[in-house]
Coordinates of C-alpha atoms and ligand atoms in Angstrom, one line a residue:
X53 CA 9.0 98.4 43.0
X54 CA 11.1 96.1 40.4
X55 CA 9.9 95.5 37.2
X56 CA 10.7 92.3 35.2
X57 CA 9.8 91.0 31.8
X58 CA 7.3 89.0 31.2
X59 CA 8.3 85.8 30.1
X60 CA 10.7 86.3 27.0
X61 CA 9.0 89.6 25.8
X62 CA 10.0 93.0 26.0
X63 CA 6.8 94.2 28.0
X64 CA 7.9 95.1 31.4
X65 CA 5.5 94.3 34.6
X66 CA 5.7 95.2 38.1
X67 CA 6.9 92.1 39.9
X68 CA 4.1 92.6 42.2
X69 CA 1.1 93.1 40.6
X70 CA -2.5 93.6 42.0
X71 CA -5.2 91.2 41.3
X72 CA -9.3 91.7 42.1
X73 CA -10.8 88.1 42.3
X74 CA -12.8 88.4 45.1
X75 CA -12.4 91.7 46.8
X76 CA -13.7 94.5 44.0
X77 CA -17.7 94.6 43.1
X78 CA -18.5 91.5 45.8
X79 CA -16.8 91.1 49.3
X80 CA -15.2 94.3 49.7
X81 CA -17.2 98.0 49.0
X82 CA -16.3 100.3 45.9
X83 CA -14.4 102.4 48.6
X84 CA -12.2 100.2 50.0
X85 CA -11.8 98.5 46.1
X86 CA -10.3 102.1 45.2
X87 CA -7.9 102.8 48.4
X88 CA -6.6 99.2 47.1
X89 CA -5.7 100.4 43.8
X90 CA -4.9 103.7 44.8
X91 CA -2.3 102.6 47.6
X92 CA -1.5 100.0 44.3
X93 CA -0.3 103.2 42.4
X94 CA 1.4 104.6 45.3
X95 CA 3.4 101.4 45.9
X96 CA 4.6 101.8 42.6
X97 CA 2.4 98.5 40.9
X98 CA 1.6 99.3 37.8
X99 CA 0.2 95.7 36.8
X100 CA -3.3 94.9 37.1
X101 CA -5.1 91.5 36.7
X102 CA -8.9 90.8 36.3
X103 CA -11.2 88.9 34.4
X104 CA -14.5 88.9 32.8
X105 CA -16.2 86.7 35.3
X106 CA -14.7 88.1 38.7
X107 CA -18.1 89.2 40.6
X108 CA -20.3 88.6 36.9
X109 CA -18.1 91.0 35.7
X110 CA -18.7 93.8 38.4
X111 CA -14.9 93.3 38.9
X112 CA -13.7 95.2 35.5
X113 CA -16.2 97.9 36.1
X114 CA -14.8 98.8 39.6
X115 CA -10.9 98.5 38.0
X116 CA -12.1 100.4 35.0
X117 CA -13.3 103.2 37.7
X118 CA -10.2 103.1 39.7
X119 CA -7.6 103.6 36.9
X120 CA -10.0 105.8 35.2
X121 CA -7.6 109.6 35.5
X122 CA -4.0 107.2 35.0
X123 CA -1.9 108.0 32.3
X124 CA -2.6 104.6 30.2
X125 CA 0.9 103.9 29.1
X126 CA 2.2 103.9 32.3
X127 CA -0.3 100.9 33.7
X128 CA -0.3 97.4 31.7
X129 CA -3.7 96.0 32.4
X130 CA -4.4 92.0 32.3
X131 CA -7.7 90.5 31.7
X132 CA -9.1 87.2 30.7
X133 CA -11.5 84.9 29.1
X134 CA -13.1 81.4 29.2
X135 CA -15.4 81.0 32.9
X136 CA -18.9 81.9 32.3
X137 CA -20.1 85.5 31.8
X138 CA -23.8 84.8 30.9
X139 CA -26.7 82.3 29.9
X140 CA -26.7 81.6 26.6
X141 CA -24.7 78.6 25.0
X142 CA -21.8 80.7 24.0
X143 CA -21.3 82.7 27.0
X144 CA -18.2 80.5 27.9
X145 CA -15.3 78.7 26.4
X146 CA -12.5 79.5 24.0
X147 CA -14.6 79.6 20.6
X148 CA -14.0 81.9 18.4
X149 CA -17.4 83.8 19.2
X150 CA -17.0 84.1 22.9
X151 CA -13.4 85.2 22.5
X152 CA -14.5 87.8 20.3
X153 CA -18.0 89.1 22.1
X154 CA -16.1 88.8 25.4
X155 CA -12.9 90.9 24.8
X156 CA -15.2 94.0 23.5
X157 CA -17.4 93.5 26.8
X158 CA -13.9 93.8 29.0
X159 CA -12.6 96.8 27.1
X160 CA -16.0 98.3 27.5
X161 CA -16.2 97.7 31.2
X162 CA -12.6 98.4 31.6
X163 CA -13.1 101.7 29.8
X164 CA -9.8 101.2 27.6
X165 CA -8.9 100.4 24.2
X166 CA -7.1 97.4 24.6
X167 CA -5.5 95.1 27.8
X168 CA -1.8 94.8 27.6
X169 CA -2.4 90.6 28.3
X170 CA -5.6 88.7 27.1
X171 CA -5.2 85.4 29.1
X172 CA -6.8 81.7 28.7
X173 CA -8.5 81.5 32.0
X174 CA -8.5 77.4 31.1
X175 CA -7.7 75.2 28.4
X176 CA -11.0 74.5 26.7
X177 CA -11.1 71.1 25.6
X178 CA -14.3 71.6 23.0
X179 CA -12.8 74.0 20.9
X180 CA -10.1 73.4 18.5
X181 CA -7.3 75.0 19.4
X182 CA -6.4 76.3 16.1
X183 CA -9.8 78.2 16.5
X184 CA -9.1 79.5 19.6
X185 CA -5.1 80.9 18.8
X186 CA -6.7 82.3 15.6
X187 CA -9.3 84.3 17.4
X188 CA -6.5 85.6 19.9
X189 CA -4.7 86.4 16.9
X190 CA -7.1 88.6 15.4
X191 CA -7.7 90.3 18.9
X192 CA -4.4 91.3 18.8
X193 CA -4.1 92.4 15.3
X194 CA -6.9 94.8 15.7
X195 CA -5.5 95.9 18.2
X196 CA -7.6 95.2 21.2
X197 CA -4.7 93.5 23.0
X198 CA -0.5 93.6 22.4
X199 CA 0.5 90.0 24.0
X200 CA -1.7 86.6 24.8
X201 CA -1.4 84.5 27.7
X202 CA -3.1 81.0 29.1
X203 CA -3.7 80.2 32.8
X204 CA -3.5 77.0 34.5
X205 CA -2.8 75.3 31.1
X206 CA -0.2 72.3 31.7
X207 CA 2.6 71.8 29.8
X208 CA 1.6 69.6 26.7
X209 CA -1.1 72.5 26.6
X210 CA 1.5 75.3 26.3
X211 CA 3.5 73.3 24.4
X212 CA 1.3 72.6 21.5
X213 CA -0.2 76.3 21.5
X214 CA 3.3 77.6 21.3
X215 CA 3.8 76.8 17.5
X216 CA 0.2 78.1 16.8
X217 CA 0.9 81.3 18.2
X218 CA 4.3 82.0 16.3
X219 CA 3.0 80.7 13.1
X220 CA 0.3 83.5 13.7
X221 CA 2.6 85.9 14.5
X222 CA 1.5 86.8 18.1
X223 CA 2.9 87.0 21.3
X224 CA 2.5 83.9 23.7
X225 CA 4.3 85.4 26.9
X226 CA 3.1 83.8 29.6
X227 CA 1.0 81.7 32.1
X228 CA -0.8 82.1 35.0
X229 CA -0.8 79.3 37.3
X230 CA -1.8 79.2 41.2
X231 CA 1.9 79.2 43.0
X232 CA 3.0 79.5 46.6
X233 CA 5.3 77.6 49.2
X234 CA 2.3 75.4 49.8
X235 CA 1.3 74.7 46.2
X236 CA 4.0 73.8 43.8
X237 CA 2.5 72.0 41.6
X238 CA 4.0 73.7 38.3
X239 CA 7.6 73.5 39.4
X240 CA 8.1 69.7 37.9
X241 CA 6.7 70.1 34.4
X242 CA 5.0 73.9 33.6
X243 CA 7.8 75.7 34.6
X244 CA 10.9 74.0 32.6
X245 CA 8.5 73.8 29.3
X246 CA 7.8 77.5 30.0
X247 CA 11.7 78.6 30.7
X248 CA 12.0 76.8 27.0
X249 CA 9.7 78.5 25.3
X250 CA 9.7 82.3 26.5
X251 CA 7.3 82.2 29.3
X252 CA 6.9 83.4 32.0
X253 CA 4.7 83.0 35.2
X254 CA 2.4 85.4 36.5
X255 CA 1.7 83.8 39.9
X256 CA -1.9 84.0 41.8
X257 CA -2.8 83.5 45.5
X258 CA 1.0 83.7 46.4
X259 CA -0.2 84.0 50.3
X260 CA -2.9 80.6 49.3
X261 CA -5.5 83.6 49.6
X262 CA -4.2 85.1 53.3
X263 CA -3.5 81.6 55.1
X264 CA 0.3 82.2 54.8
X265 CA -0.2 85.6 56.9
X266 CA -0.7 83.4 59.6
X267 CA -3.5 85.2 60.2
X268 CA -5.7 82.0 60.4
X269 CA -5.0 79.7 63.6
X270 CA -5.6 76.1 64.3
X271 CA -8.4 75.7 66.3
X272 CA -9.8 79.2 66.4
X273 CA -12.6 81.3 64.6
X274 CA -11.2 83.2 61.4
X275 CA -10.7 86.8 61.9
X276 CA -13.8 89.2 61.5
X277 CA -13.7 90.2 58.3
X278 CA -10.9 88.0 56.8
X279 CA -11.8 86.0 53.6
X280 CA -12.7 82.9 55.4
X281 CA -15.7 84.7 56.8
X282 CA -17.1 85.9 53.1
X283 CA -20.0 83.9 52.4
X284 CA -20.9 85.2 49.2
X285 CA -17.6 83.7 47.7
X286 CA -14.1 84.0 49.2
X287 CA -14.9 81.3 52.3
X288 CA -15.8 78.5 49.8
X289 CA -12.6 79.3 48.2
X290 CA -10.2 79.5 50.9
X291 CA -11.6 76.7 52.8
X292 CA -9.4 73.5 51.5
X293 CA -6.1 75.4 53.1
X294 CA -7.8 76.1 56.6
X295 CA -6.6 72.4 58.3
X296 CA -5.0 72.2 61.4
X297 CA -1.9 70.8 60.0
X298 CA -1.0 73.3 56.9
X299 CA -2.2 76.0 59.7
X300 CA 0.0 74.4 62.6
X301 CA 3.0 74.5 59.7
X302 CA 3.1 77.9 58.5
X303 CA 2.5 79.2 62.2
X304 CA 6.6 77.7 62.8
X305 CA 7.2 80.4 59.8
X306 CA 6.8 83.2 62.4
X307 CA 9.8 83.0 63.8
X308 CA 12.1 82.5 60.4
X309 CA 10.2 86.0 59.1
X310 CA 11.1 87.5 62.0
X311 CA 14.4 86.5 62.1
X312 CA 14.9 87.9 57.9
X313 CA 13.1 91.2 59.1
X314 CA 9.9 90.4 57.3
X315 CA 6.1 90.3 57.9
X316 CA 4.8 86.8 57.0
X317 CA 3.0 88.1 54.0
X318 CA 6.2 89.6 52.8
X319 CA 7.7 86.7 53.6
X320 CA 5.2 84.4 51.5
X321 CA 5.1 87.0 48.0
X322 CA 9.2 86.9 48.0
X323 CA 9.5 83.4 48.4
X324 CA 7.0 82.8 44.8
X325 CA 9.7 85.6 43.5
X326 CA 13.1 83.9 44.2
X327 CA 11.7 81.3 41.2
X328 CA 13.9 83.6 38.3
X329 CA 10.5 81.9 36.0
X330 CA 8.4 84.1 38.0
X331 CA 7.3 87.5 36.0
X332 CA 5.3 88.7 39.0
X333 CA 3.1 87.6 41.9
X334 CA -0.6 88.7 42.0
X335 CA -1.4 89.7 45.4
X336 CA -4.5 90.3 46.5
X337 CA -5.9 92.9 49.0
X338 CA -9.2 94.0 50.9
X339 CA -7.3 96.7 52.1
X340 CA -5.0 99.2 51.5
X341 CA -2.7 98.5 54.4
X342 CA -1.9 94.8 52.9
X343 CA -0.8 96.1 50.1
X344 CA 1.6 98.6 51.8
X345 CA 2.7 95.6 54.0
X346 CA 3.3 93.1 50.8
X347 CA 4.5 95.3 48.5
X348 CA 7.7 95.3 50.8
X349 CA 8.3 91.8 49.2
X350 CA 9.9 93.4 45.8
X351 CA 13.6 93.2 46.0
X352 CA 14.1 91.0 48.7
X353 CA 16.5 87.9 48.5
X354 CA 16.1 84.8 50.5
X355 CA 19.1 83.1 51.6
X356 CA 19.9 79.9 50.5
X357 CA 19.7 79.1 54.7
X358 CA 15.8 80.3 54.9
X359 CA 14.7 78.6 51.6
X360 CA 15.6 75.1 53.5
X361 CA 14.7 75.9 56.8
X362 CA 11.2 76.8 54.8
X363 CA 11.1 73.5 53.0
X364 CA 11.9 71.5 56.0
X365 CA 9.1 73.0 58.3
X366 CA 6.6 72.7 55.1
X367 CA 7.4 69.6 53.7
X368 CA 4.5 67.3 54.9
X369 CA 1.9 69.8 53.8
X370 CA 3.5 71.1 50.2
X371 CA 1.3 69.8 47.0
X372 CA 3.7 69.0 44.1
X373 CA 1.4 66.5 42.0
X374 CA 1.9 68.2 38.5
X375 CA -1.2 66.2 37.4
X376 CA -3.3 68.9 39.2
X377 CA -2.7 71.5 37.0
X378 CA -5.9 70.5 34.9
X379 CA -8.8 72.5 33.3
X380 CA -13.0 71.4 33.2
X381 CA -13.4 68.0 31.4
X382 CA -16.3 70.2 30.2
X383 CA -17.3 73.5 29.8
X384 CA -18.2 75.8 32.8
Ligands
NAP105 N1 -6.0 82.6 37.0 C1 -6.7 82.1 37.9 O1 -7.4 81.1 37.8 C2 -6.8 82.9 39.2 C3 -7.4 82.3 40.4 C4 -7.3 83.0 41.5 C5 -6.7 84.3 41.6 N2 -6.2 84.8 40.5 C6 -5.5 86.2 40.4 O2 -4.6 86.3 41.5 C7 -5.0 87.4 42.3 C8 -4.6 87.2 43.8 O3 -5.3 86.1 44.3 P1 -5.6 86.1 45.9 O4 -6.4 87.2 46.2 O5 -6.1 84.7 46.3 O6 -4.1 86.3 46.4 P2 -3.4 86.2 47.8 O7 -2.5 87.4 47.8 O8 -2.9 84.9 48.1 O9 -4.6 86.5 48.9 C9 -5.1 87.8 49.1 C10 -5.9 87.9 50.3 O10 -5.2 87.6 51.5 C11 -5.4 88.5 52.5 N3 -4.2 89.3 52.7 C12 -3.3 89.7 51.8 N4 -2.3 90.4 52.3 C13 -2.5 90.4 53.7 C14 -1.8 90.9 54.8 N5 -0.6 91.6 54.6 N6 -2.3 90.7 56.0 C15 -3.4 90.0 56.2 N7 -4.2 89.5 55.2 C16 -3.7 89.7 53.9 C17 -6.6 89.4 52.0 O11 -7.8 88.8 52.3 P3 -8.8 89.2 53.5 O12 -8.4 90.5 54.0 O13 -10.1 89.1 53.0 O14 -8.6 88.1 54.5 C18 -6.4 89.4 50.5 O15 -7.5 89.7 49.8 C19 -6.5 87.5 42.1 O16 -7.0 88.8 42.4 C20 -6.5 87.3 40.6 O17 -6.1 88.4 39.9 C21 -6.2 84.1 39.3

C-alpha cells in the first residue's frame, strides 16, 4: 500500500483508505464489519473514515471495537461532524456547541483520544463561519484532533475558510468530495482552488457505491445481497446510478479492465488516483474479499491510451456541473 500526503501537510495516509457509511452497525453484521477492517489492516490501510451520524452513530462504536488492540500511531482515524446525531435543536450544524458536544461523543465512541482529521460533513450556512473555524481551532488545541477538514464544501467555501484557519493557526488539509469516472463534478472549480491552497481530496464512493463493479446490469434484479437490495439505507442511496444507460456504459469497461489486467473495481479506485489532487480514495466494503480485490488499485498507473478510451465510452453519462457540489439551504 502507498501512502501520500494529505493535501500540503506532512500527515501521511494510505491512498486507499476504508470508509463505513453504510456497511458497519446497519446493513452489514458486527462480524462481517470486523473481517472488513481486519482484512483493512492486512492490506496494509491504515486510514479510517467515519462519522458521527453513520447508522445514529452505531458506526464509530463498531470502528472503535475493530481497531480497539492497534498500536494508535500507526492508524490515522478520520471522523466528522454537522448531519444530525440527535433531537434536540443543537444536535446538528457547525455551531460552536454541536462541534464541541459532538467531537467528545466521537472520541468516546471511537474509544481514542483524538481523530487524526475532524471534517465538515457540509458547509453550514447558519453559523458564522468565524464560529465554526474557532470551535475547530480549539478542538485541535486541546488536543482532541491534529488537522481539520471540510467535505463537499465548493470552492468559494474553502476559499474563504482558508484564511480563517491560518490566522488560527490550524491545519486545513483537505476535502472530501464524492469523486469517480462518473461524477466529476469537483474537477472544474474545487480541485484547482484546492491544489492552491494545500489541499487535498479524500475521495468517497470511488466505485459510485458498487455500480462501477459492473456488478449491477441493465435490465436485471440487483445481486442478493448487494447494496441496491438494503432497505434500511444503502438502496435509497445507490438508486439515482442504477439507469440503464450509466449501467449499459460502464458494462463496455469490461473489456478495457481486462485488457490493463484489472478487476473493474480496481479499475474504478485507480482511475480517482491518477488525479495527483487526490490524497486517497475511500472505498467501501461489506466484505472482506472486496477489499482484497480493491486494494489492488494502489500503485497502478493508467496509460494515457485507457484514460481516453474511458472518457470516450463514459462521456454521455459523466456529471461535471460544478454547481452540484452544494450543502443544505437549511439545517439537517
Ligand atoms: N463525506 C461524505 O458526504 C460521504 C458520503 C458517502 C461516503 N463517504 C465516505 O466514503 C466511504 C466509501 O463510500 P462508498 O461505500 O459509497 O464507496 P464505494 O467504494 O464506491 O462503494 C462501496 C460498496 O461497493 C460494493 N463493492 C465494493 N467493492 C466491491 C467489489 N470489489 N466487488 C463488488 N462489490 C464491491 C460494496 O457494496 P455491496 O457489497 O453492499 O454491494 C461496498 O460496500 C464511506 O464509507 C464514507 O467513509 C463520505
Amino acid at each position: 500500500m502507498k501512502h501520500r500526503h494529505l493535501g500540503r501537510s506532512g500527515l501521511l495516509v494510505s491512498e486507499i483508505a476504508y470508509g463505513n457509511w453504510i456497511t458497519h452497525g446497519s446493513q452489514v453484521e458486527e462480524e462481517a464489519a470486523l473481517a472488513c477492517v481486519r482484512a483493512a489492516l492486512d492490506e496494509g490501510i491504515t486510514t479510517f473514515d467515519t462519522a458521527d451520524v453513520y447508522a445514529g452513530t452505531r458506526a464509530e462504536e463498531v470502528l472503535g471495537r475493530a481497531l480497539k488492540d492497534e498500536r494508535r500511531e500507526g492508524l490515522e482515524i478520520f471522523t466528522k461532524v454537522y448531519w444530525r446525531t440527535g433531537p434536540g435543536a443543537n444536535d446538528s450544524g457547525l455551531s460552536r456547541k454541536h462541534i464541541m458536544e459532538s467531537i467528545d461523543g466521537s472520541l468516546r465512541r471511537l474509544g481514542t483520544e483524538y481523530v487524526d482529521l475532524y471534517q465538515a460533513h457540509r458547509f453550514d450556512h447558519h453559523t458564522p463561519l468565524e464560529e465554526t473555524m474557532e470551535a475547530f481551532a480549539d478542538v485541535v488545541h486541546r488536543g482532541k484532533a491534529h488537522y481539520i477538514g471540510v467535505s463537499e464544501w465548493s470552492a468559494a467555501e474553502i476559499r474563504a475558510a482558508k484564511p480563517l484557519a491560518d490566522e488560527l493557526k490550524i491545519r486545513l488539509v483537505s476535502n472530501q468530495p464524492q469523486y469517480s469516472m462518473l461524477w466529476r463534478v469537483i474537477e472544474a472549480e474545487v480541485v484547482p482552488a484546492s491544489e492552491e491552497l494545500g489541499l487535498g481530496q479524500i475521495v468517497w464512493s470511488p466505485l459510485a457505491q458498487g455500480v462501477l463493479t459492473g456488478k449491477y446490469k441493465a435490465g436485471q434484479q440487483p445481486p442478493a445481497g448487494s447494496r441496491a437490495t438494503d432497505e434500511k439505507s444503502g438502496a435509497g442511496f445507490i438508486a439515482r446510478w442504477l439507469e440503464d444507460d450509466v449501467l449499459n456504459a460502464v458494462a463496455r469497461l469490461q473489456p478495457l479492465a481486462e485488457q490493463a489486467g484489472l478487476t473493474m473495481a480496481q479499475l474504478g479506485v485507480a482511475w480517482v488516483l491518477q488525479n495527483p489532487n487526490v490524497s486517497a480514495a475511500i472505498i467501501g466494503a461489506s466484505r472482506p474479499e472486496q477489499v482484497r480485490d480493491n486494494v489492488k488499485a494502489s500503485g497502478v498507473e493508467l496509460d494515457a491510451g485507457l484514460m481516453k478510451a474511458i472518457d470516450e465510452i463514459l462521456d454521455p453519462v459523466v456529471t461535471r456541473d460544478p454547481s452540484l457540489t452544494s450543502s443544505p439551504a437549511n439545517r439537517p
